[in-house]
Coordinates of C-alpha atoms and ligand atoms in Angstrom, one line a residue:
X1 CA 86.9 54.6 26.2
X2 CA 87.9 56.4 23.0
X3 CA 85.7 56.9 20.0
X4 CA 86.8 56.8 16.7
X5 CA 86.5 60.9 15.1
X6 CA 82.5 60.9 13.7
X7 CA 81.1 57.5 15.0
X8 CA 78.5 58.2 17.8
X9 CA 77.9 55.5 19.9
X10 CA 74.2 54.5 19.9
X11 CA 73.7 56.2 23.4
X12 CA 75.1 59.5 22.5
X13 CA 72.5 59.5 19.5
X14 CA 69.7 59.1 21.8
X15 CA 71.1 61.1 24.7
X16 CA 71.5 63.7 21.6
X17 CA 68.0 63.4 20.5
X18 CA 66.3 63.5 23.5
X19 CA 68.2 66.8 24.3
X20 CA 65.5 68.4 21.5
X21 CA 62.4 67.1 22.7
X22 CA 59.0 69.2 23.5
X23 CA 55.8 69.0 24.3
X24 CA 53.2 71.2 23.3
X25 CA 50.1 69.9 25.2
X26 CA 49.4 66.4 24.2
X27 CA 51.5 66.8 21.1
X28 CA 55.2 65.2 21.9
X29 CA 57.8 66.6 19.2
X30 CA 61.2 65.4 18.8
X31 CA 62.7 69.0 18.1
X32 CA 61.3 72.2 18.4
X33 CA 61.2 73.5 15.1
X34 CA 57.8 73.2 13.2
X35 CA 57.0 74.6 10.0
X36 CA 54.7 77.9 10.0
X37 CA 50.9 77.6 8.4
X38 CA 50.7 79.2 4.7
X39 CA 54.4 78.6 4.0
X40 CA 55.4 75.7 2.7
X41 CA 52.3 74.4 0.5
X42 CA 51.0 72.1 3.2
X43 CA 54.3 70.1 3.1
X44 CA 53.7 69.4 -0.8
X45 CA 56.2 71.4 -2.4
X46 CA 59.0 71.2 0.6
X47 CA 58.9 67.3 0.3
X48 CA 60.5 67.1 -2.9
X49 CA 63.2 69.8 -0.9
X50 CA 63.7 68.4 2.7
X51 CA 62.7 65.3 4.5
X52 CA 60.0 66.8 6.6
X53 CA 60.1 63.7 9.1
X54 CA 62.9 65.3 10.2
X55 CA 61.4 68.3 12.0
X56 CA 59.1 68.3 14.9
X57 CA 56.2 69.5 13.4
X58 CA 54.4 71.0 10.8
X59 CA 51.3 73.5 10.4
X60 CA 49.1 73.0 7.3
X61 CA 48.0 76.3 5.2
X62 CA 45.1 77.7 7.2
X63 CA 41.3 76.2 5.7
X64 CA 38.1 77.3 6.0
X65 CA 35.0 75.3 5.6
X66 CA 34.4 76.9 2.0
X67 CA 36.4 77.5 -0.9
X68 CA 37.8 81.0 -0.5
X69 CA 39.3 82.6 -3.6
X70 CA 42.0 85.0 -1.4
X71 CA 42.5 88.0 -2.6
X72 CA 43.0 89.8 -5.9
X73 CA 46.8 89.3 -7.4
X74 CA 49.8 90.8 -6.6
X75 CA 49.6 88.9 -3.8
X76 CA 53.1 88.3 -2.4
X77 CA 55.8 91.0 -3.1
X78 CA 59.3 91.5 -1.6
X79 CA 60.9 93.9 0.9
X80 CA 64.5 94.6 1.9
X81 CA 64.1 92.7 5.1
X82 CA 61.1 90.7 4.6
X83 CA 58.0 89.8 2.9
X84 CA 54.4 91.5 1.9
X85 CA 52.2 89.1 1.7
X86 CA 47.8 89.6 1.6
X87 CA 46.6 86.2 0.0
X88 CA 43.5 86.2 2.0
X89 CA 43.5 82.5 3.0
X90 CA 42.8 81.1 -0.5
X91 CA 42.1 77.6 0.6
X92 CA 39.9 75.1 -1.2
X93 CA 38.0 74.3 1.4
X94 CA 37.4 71.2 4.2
X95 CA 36.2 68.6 1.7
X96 CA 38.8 69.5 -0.5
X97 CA 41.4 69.4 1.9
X98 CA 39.9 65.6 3.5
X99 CA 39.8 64.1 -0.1
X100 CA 43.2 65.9 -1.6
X101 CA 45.5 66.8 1.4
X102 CA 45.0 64.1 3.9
X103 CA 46.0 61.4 1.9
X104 CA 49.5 63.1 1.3
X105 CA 49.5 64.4 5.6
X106 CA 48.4 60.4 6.5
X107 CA 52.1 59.3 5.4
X108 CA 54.0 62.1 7.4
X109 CA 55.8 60.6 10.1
X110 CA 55.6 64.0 12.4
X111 CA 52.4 65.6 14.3
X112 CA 50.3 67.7 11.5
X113 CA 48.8 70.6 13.3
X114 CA 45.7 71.9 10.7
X115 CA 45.4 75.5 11.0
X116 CA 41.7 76.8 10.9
X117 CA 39.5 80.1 10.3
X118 CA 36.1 80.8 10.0
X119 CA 33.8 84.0 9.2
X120 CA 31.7 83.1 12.3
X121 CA 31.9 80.7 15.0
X122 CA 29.8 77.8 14.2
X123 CA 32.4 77.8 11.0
X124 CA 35.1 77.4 13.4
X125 CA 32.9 74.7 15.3
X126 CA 31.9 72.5 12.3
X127 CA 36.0 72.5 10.7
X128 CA 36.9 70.9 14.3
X129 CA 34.3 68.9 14.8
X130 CA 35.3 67.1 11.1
X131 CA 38.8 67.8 11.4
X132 CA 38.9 66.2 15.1
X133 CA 37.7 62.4 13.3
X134 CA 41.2 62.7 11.3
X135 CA 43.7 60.2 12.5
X136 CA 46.5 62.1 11.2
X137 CA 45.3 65.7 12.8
X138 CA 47.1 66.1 16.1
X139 CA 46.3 69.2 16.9
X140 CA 44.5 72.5 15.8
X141 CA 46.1 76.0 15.3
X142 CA 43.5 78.5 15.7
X143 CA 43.8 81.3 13.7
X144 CA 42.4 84.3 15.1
X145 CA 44.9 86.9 13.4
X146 CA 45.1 86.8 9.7
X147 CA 45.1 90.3 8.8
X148 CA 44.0 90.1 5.8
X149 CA 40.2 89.0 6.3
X150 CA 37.2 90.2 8.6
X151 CA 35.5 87.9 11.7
X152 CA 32.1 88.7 11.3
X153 CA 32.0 87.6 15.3
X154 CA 33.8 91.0 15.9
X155 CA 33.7 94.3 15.5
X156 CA 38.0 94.5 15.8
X157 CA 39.7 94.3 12.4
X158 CA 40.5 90.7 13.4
X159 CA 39.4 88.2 16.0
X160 CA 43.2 88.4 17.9
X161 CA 42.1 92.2 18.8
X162 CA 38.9 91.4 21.0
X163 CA 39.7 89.4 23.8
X164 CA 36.0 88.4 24.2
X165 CA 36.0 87.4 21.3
X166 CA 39.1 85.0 22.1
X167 CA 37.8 83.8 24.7
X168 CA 34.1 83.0 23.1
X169 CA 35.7 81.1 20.4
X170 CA 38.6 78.9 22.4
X171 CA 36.1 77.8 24.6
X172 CA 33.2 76.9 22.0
X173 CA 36.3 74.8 19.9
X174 CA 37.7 73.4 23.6
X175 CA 34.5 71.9 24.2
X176 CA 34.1 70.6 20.7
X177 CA 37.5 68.8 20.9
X178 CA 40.1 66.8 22.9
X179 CA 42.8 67.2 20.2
X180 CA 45.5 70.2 21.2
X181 CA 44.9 73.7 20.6
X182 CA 47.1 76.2 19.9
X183 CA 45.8 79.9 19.8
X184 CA 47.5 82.1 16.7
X185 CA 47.7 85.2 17.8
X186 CA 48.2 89.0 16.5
X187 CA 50.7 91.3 17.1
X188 CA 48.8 94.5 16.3
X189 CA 47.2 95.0 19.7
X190 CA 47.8 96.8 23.0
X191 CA 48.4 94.1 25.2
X192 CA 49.4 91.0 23.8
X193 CA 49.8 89.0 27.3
X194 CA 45.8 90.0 28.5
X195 CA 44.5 88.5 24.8
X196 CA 46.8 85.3 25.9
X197 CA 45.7 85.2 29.0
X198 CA 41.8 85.2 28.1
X199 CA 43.0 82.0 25.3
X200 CA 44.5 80.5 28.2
X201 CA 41.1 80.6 30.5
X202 CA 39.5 79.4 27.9
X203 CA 41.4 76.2 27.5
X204 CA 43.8 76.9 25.2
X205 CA 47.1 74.5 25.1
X206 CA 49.4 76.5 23.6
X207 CA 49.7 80.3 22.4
X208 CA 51.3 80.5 18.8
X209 CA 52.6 84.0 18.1
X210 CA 53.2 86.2 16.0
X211 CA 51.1 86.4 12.6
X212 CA 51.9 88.8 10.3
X213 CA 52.0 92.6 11.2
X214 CA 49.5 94.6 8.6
X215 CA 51.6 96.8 6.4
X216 CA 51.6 98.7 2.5
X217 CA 54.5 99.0 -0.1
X218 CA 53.8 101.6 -3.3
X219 CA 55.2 101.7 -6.8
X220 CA 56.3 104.8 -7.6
X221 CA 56.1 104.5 -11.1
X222 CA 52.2 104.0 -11.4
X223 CA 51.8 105.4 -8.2
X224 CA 49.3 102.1 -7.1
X225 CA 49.9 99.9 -4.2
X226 CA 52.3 97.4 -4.7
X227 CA 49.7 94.5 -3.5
X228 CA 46.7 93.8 -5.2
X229 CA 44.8 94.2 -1.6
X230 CA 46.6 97.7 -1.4
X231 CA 47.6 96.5 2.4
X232 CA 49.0 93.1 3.3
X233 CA 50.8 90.9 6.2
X234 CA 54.8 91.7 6.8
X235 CA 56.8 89.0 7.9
X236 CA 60.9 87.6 7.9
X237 CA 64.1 89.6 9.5
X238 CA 62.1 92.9 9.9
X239 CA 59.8 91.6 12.4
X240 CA 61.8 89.4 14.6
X241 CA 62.8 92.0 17.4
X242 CA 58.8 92.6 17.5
X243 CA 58.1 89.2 17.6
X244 CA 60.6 88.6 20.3
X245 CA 59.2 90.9 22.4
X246 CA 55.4 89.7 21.6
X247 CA 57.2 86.1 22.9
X248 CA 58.5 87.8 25.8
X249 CA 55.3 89.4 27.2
X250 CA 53.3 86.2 26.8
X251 CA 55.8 84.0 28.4
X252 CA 55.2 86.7 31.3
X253 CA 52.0 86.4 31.5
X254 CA 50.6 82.8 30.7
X255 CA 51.4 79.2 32.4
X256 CA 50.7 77.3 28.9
X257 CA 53.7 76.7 26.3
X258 CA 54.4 79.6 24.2
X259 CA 55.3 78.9 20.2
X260 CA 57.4 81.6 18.8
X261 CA 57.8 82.6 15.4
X262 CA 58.3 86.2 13.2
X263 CA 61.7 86.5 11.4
X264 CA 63.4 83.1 12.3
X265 CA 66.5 82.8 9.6
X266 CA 68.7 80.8 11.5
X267 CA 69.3 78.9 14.8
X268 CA 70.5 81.9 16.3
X269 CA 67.1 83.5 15.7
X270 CA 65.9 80.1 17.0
X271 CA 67.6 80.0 20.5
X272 CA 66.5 83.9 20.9
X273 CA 63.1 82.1 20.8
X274 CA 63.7 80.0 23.3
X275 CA 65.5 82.0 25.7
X276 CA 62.7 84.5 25.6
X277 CA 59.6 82.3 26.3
X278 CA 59.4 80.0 23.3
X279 CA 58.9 76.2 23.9
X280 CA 59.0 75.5 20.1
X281 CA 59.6 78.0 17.6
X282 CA 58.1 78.3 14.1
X283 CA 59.7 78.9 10.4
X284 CA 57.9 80.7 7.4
X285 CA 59.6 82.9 5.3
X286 CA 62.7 81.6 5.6
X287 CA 61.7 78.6 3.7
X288 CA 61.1 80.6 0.2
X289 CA 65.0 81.9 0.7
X290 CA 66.3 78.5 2.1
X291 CA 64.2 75.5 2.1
X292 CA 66.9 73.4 4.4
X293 CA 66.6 76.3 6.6
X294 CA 64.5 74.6 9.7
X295 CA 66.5 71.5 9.1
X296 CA 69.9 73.6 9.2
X297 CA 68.1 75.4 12.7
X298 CA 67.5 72.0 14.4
X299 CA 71.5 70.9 13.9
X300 CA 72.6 74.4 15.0
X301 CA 70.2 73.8 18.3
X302 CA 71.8 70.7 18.7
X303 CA 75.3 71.9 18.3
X304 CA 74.5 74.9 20.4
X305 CA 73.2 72.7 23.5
X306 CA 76.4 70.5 22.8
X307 CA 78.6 73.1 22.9
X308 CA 77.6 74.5 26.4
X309 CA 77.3 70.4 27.6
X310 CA 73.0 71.7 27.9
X311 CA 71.3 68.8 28.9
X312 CA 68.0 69.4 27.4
X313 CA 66.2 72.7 25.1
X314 CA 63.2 72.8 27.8
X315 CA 65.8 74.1 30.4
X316 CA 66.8 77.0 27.9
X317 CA 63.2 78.4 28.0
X318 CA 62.5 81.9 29.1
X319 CA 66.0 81.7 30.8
X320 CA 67.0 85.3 29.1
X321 CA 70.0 86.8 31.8
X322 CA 68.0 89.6 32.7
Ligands
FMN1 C1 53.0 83.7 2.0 C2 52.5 83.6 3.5 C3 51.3 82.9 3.7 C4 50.9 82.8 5.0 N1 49.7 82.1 5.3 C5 49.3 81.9 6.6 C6 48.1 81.2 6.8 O1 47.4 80.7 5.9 N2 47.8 81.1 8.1 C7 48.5 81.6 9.2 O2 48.1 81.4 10.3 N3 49.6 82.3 8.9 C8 50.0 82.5 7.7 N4 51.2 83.2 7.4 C9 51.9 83.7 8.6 C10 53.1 82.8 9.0 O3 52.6 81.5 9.4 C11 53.8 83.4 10.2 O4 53.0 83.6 11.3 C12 54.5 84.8 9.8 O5 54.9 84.8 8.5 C13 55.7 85.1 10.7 O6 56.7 84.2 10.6 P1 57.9 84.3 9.5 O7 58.5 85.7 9.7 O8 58.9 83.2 9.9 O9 57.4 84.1 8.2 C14 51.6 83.3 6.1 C15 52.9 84.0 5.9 C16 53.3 84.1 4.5 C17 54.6 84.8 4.3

């Protein structure tokens, strides 16, 4: 039968949409794409841009149980490839976040994954304990790699670098919690794959990578660091083949889903995700450039998959032509 030019008929629309499904432990997304913790103002600001229903997912800002002021301003500045960024997760707290964010996260149609830190580990324990009697909260996104503040748990510059310490914390949280977990982890280690591999013993769902790598910029002119921190987290174009090979490794070495993010402009950056280990992929910097960017990567996925007649994303994972 012939269809007219740009009607679909109801089952290509749902043969289409089911192409872009995932599932990240118990958490089942309708597309891959999710929106990276700390970069979109908990979906406040992007609402008024995009319909955020449309994506598969979306990380909140990361919280800690206290108010944390973040660090002293200039706290985001740009590179040529990138961004610099040390705002030392200013958050306003878990009560603030129940009473002020929730409401606004209840009416999302999408999973909301709340991303978490703590300066010790009954922190972490008591933000998912609370967090875990949220309806909305589908899952948690343990942040054990934010460069730009110190675990008291550890002696390592962040949690992400001691893989005791990884696996100490995930299974504390796992036996806390039945909602998904999704360890955040740090590029600026040795071996990437053995910290995974210690969040995946512990019980772990999923491994989210890569945070931001630690880096400096300095004005010439007054001859002071460019960030108010002096040394803050790089992230966009300039760290995606890093990231890619962060993805990579772990998908080598773990049997839980892998979430890839680091540099993720487009949907080309997307499927180079996916065909190197990523089940979903995250987007952060590209949204203060292009706000419709995650919502321009999902149709690209799905005109890439129809293009090659690819039945479903899941059967694009880790299958890089080695
Ligand atoms: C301004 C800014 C704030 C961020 N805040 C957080 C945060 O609160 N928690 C977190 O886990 N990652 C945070 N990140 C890291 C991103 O979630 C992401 O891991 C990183 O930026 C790499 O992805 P991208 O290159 O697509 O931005 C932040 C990144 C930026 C640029």
């Amino acid at each position: 039968m012939e269809m007219k030019k740009g009607h679909m008929t109801h089952d290509t629309r749902t043969r289409d949409n089911a192409a872009l499904e995932v599932s990240i432990g118990k958490l089942r997304l309708k597309n891959p794409v999710i929106l990276a913790s700390g970069t979109a103002g908990f979906g406040k600001e992007i609402k008024d841009l995009i319909d955020i229903n449309k994506l598969g997912a979306i990380v909140t800002k990361t919280i800690t149980l206290n108010k944390r002021e973040g660090n002293p301003p200039p706290r985001i500045v740009e590179t040529p490839s990138g961004l610099l960024n040390s705002i030392g997760l200013d958050n306003d707290g878990l009560k603030d976040f129940c009473f002020k964010k929730v409401p606004h996260l209840e009416r999302l149609k999408i999973p909301v994954i709340v991303s978490i830190a703590g300066d010790s580990t009954e922190e972490f324990l008591k933000l998912t304990r609370e967090l875990s009697k949220i309806k909305c909260v589908k899952a948690l996104e343990i942040n054990l790699s934010c460069p730009n503040v110190i675990h008291k748990g550890t002696k390592c510059r962040f949690l992400a670098q001691d893989k005791i310490a990884v696996r100490k914390i995930i299974k504390k949280i796992r036996k806390t919690t039945s909602l998904t977990l999704i360890a955040k982890l740090s590029p600026n280690v040795t071996d990437i794959g053995a910290i995974a591999k210690e969040a995946q013993k512990a019980g772990s769902d999923a491994i989210s990578l890569i945070n931001t790598y630690p880096g400096m910029l300095v004005d010439t002119d007054t001859m002071k660091p460019k960030l108010g921190n002096i040394t803050g987290g790089l992230s966009g174009p300039a760290i995606k083949p890093l990231a890619l090979k962060c993805v990579w490794d772990v998908y080598n070495t773990v049997k839980i889903p892998v979430i890839g993010m680091g540099g993720i402009m487009d949907w080309r950056d997307a499927i180079e995700f996916i065909l190197s280990g990523a089940s979903a992929v995250q987007v952060g910097t590209a949204n203060f450039i292009n706000p419709r960017a995650p919502l321009e990567i999902i149709k690209g996925i799905k005109e890439y998959l129809g293009k090659r007649k690819i039945k479903s994303i899941k059967s694009l994972v880790g299958k890089l032509r080695t």
